Every structure is written in C-alpha cells, then in structure tokens.
PDB file of C-alpha atoms in Angstrom:
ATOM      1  CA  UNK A   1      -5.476 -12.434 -14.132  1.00 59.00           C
ATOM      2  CA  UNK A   2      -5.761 -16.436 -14.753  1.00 80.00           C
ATOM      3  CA  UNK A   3      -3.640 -17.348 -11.562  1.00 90.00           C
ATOM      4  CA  UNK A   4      -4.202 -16.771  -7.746  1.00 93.00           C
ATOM      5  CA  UNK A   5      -2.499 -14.389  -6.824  1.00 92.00           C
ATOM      6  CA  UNK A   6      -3.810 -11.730  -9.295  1.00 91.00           C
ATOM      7  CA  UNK A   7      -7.182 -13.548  -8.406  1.00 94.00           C
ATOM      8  CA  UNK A   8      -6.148 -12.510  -5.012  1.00 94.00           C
ATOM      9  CA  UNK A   9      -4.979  -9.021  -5.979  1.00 93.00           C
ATOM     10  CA  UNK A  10      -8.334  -8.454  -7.719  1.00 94.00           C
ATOM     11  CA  UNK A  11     -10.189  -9.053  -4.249  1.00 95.00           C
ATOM     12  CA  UNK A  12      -8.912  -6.466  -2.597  1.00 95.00           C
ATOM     13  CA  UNK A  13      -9.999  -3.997  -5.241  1.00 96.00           C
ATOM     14  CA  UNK A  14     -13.535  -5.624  -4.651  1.00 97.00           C
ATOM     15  CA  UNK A  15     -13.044  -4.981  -1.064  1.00 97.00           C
ATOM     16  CA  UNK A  16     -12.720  -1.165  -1.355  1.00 97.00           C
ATOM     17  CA  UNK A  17     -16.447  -0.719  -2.051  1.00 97.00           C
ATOM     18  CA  UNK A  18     -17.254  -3.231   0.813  1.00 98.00           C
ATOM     19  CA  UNK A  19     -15.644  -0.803   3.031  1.00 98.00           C
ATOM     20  CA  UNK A  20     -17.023   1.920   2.122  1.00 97.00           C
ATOM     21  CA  UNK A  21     -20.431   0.529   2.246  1.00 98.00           C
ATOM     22  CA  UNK A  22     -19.506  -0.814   5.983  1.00 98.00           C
ATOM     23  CA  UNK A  23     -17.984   2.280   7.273  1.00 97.00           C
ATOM     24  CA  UNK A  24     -20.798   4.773   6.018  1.00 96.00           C
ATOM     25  CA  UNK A  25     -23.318   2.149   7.597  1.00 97.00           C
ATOM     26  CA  UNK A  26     -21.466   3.227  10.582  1.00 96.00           C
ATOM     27  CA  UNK A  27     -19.594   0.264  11.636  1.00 97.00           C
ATOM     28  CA  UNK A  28     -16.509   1.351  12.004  1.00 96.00           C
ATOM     29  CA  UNK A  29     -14.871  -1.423  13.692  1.00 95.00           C
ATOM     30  CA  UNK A  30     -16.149  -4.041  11.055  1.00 97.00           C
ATOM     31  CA  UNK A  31     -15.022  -1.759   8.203  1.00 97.00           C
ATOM     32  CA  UNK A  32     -11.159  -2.140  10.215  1.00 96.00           C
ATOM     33  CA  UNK A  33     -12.183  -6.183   9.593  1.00 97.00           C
ATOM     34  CA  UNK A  34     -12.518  -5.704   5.930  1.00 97.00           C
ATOM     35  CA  UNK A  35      -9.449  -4.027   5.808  1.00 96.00           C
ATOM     36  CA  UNK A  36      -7.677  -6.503   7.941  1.00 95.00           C
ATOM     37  CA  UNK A  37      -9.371  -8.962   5.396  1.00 96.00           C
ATOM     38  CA  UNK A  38      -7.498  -6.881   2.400  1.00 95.00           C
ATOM     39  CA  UNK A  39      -4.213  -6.918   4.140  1.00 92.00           C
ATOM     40  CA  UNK A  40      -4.478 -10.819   4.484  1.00 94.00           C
ATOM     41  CA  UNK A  41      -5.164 -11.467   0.766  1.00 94.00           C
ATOM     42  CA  UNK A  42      -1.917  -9.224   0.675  1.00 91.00           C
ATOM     43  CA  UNK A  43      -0.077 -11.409   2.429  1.00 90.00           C
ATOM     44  CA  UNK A  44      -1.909 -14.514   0.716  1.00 93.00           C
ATOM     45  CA  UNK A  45      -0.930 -13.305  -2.713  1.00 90.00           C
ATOM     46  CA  UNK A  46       2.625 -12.206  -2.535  1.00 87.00           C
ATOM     47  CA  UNK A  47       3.294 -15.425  -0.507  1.00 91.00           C
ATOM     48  CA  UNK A  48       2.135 -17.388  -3.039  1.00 93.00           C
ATOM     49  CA  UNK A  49       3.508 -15.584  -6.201  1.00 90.00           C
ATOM     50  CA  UNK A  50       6.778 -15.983  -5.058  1.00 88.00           C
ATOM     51  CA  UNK A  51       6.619 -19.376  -3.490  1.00 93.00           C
ATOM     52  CA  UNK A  52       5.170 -20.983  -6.525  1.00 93.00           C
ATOM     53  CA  UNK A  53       6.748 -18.528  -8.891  1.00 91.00           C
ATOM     54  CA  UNK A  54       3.425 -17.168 -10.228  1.00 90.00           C
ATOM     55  CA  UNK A  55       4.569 -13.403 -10.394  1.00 87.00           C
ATOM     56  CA  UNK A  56       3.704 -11.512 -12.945  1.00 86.00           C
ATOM     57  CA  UNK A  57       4.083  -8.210 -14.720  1.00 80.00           C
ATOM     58  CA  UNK A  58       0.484  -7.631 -14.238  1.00 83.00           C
ATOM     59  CA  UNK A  59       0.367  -8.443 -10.964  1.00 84.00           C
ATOM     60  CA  UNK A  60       3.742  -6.408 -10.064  1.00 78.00           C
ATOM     61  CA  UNK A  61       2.157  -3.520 -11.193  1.00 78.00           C
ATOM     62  CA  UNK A  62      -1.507  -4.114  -9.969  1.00 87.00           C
ATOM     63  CA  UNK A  63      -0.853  -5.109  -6.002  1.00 87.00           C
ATOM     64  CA  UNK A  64       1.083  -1.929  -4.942  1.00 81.00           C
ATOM     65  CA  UNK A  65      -1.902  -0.530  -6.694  1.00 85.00           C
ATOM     66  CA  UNK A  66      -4.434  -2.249  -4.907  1.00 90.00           C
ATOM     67  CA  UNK A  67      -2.992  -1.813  -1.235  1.00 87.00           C
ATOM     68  CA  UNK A  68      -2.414   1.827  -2.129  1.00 83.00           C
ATOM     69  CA  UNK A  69      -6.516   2.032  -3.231  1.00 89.00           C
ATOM     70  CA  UNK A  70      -7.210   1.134  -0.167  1.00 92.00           C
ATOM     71  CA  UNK A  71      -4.874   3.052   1.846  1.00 87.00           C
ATOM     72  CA  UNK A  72      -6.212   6.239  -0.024  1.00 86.00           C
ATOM     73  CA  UNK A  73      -9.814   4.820   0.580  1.00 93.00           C
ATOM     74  CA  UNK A  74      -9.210   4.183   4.629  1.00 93.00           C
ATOM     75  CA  UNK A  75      -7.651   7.738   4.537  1.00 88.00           C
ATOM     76  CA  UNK A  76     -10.263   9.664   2.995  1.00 91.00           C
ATOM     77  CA  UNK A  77     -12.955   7.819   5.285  1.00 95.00           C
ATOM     78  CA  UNK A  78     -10.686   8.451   8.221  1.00 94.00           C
ATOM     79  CA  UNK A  79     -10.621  11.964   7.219  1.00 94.00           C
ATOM     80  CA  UNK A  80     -14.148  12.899   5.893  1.00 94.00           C
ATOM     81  CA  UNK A  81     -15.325  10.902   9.658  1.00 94.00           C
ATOM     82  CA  UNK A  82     -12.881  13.523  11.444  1.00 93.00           C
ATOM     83  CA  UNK A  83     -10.722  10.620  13.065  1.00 93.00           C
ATOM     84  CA  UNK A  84      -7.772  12.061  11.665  1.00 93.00           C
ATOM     85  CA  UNK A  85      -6.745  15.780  11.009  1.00 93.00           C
ATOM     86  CA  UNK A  86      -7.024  17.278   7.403  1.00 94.00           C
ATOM     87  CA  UNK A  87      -3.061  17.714   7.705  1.00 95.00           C
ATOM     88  CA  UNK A  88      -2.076  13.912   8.276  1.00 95.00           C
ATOM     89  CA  UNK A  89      -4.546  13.359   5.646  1.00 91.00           C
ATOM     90  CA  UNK A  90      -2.775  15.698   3.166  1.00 93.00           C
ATOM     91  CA  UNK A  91       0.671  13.820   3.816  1.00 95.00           C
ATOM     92  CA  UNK A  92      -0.294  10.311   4.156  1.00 90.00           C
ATOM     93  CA  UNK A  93      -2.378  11.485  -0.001  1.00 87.00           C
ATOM     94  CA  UNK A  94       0.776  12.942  -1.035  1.00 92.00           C
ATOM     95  CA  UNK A  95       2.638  10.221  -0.433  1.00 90.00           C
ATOM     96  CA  UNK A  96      -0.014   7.644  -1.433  1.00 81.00           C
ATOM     97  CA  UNK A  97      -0.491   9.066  -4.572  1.00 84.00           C
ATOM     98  CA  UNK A  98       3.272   9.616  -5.452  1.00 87.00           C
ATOM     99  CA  UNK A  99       3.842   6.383  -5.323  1.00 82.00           C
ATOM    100  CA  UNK A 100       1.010   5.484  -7.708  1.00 78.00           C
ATOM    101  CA  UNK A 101       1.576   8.379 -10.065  1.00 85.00           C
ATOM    102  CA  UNK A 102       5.328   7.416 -10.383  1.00 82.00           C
ATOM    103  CA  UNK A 103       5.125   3.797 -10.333  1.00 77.00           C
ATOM    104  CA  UNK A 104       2.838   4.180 -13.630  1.00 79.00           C
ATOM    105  CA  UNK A 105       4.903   6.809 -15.435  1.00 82.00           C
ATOM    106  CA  UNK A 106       8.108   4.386 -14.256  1.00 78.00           C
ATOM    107  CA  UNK A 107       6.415   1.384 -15.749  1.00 76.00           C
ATOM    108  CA  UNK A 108       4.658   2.604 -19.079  1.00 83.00           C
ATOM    109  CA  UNK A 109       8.136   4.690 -20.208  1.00 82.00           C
ATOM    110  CA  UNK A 110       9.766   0.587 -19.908  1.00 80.00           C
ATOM    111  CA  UNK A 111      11.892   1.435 -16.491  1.00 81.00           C
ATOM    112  CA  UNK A 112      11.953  -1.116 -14.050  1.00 76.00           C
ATOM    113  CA  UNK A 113      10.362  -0.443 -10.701  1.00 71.00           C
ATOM    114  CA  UNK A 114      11.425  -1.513  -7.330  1.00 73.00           C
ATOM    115  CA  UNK A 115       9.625  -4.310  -5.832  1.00 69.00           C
ATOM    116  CA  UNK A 116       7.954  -4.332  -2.316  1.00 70.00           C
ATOM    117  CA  UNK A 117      11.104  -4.362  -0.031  1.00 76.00           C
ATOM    118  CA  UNK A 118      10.717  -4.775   3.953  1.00 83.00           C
ATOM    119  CA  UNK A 119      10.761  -1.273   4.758  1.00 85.00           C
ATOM    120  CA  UNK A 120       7.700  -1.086   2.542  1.00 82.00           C
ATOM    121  CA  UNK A 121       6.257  -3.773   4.311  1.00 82.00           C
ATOM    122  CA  UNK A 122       6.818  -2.603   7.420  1.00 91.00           C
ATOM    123  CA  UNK A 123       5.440   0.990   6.839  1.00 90.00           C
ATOM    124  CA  UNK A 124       2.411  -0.997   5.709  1.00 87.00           C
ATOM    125  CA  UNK A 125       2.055  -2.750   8.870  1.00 90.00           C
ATOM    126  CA  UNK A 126       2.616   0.110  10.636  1.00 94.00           C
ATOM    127  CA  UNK A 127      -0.247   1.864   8.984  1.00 92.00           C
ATOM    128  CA  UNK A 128      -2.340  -1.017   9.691  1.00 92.00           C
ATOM    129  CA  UNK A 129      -2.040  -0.340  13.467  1.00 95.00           C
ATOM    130  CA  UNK A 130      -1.895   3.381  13.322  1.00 95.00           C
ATOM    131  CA  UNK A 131      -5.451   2.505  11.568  1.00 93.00           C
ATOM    132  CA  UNK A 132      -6.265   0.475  14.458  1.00 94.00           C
ATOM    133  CA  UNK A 133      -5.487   2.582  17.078  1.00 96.00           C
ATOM    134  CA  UNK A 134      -7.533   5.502  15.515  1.00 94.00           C
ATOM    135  CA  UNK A 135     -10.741   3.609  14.991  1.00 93.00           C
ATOM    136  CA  UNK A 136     -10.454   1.983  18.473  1.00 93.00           C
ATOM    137  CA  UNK A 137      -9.941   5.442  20.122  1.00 91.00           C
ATOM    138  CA  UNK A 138      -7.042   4.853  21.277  1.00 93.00           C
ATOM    139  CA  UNK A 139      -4.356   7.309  23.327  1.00 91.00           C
ATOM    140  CA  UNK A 140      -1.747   9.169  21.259  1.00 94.00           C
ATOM    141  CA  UNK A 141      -2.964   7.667  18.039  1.00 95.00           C
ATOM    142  CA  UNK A 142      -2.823  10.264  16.046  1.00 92.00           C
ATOM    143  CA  UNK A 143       1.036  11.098  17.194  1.00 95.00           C
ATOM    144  CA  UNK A 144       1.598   7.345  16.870  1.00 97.00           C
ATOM    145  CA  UNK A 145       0.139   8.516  13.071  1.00 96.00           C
ATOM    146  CA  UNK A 146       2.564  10.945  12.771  1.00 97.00           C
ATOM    147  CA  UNK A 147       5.553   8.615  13.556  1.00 97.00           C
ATOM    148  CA  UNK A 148       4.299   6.121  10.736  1.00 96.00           C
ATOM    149  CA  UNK A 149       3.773   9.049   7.981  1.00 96.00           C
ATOM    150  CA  UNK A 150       7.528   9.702   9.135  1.00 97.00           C
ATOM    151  CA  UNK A 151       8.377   6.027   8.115  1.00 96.00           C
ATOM    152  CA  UNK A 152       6.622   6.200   5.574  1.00 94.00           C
ATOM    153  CA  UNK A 153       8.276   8.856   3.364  1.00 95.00           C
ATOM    154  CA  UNK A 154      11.928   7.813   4.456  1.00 94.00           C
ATOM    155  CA  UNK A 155      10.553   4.067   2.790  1.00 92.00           C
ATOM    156  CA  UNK A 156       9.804   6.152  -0.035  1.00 90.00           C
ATOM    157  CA  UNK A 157      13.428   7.991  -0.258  1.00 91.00           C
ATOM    158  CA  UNK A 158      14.507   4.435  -0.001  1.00 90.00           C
ATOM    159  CA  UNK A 159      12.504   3.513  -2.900  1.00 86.00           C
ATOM    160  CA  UNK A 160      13.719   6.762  -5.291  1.00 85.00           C
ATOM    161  CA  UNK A 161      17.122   5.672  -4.377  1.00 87.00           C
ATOM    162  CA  UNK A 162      16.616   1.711  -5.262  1.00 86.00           C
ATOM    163  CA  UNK A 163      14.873   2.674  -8.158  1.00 83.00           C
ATOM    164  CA  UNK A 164      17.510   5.195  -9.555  1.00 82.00           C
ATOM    165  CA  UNK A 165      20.270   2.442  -8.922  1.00 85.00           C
ATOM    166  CA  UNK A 166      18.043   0.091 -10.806  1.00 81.00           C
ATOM    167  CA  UNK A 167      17.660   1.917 -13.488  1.00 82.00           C
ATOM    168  CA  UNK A 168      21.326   3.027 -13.885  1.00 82.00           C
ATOM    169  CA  UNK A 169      23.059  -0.236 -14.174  1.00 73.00           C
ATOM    170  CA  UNK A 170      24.354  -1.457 -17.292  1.00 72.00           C
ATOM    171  CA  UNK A 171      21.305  -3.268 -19.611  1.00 66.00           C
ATOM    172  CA  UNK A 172      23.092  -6.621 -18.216  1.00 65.00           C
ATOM    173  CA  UNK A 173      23.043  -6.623 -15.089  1.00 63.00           C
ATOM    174  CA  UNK A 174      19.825  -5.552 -14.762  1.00 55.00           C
ATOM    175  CA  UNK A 175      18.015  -8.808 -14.684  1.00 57.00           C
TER     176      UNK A 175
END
C-alpha cells in the first residue's frame, strides 16, 4: 500500500461510505459527485501505475475490487431508492459479483487474471453515464441501462475467454 496508486486505490474504498452517507442524506446529485470523484482516482491510479511502473500484485487485485465496491454500492442505492427496477439490479449484481467472486478464486488458486482491457473500460464509462442519466431523471435511462448491462456481460465473455487463453499457454510464454 506504500505507493500512490494503491494510496489511490484505497480512497475509493473510503469513498463508498461517503456515498452512502450523501445519498441517504438525500443528495442525490452530490452522491453522483463522489462517485465521479471515485472514478477519477480510477483514472489517477492506473495512469500512474503504469506510467511510472508502480503496479503491483496488490494493487492488480485490489482496484477491480474497489470500482466493483462501488458499482455494487451505487446499485443497491439505486435500487433500494427505486431509480432502477429490481430486475436491472439483479443483472448488473450478478455480474458485479461474478467478477469479484472469480477474480479471487482465479488469483488465490495462482492463475493469472486478465487485466483491465478497453472493453472493460468502456463498460465502466458507460455505467458511469447510465448512472448519470438515472439520477438526473433523464428520458430512456433505464433502456439506455439495459444497453450497458448488455455491454457489460459480452466484456465479461471477453474476459472468460482472455483469461482461459491466459491460462492455457505454455508456463513460458506466459509472462
């Protein structure tokens, strides 16, 4: 945890109570800001992990798991508030949490996992304006929610793939 980006990494768990406390007070909008907030120190951290080569196993394994914290967190607020329907809920969880649950099995039996890749990044962003539109009210958000949860489990096929292809080359050429 003794370099920035984990530093970084270990914000945005800090910022999932802030949230919380912010969207139960009721403002909504300035809950979307702390969010907003966690997806910069997203940003902030992977930049600077890989431009000054300060990635880490640690930190591999803890930002997916920090973004996906607060994904869960956003959802079940989104949810519990009725600003999204009990069904979208259930898939965007599903898939949430499947990516969790498997990257830890994946990384305590010794396999490698698959980094963040652009698809993954853009189903992020995605989510972060499906979020948007939703708390702002806006028309056909929760269709435009549908689209993204559609994304969002084709990045994931992606991801099974990438990983089984990982996994399946020869020790050497692994690394």
């Amino acid at each position: 945890m003794r370099n920035l980006p984990n530093l970084l990494t270990l914000c945005r768990f800090l910022l999932i109570p802030l949230y919380i406390l912010v969207f139960e007070a009721g403002y909504v909008r300035t809950a979307f800001l702390v969010l907003l907030v966690a997806g910069l120190t997203d940003v902030l951290d992977g930049y600077i992990a890989r431009s000054r080569n300060l990635v880490t196993p640690l930190g591999s394994m803890l930002d997916p798991l920090a973004d996906k914290s607060m994904m869960i967190t956003v959802l079940l607020s989104l949810v519990c508030s009725g600003m999204i329907s009990v069904q979208a809920a259930i898939a965007m969880f599903v898939r949430e949490a499947g990516m969790i649950i498997g990257s830890a099995i994946f990384h305590f039996r010794g396999k490698q996992t698959v980094p963040a890749n652009a698809m993954g990044k853009l189903t992020t962003v995605l989510y972060y304006v499906a979020i948007m539109l939703l708390i702002f009210e806006l028309p056909l958000a929760e269709l435009y929610l549908w689209l993204v949860i559609a994304v969002s489990f084709l990045t994931s096929i992606i991801y099974i793939f990438q990983f089984y292809k990982l996994n399946n080359k020869p020790e050497y050429e692994r690394k």
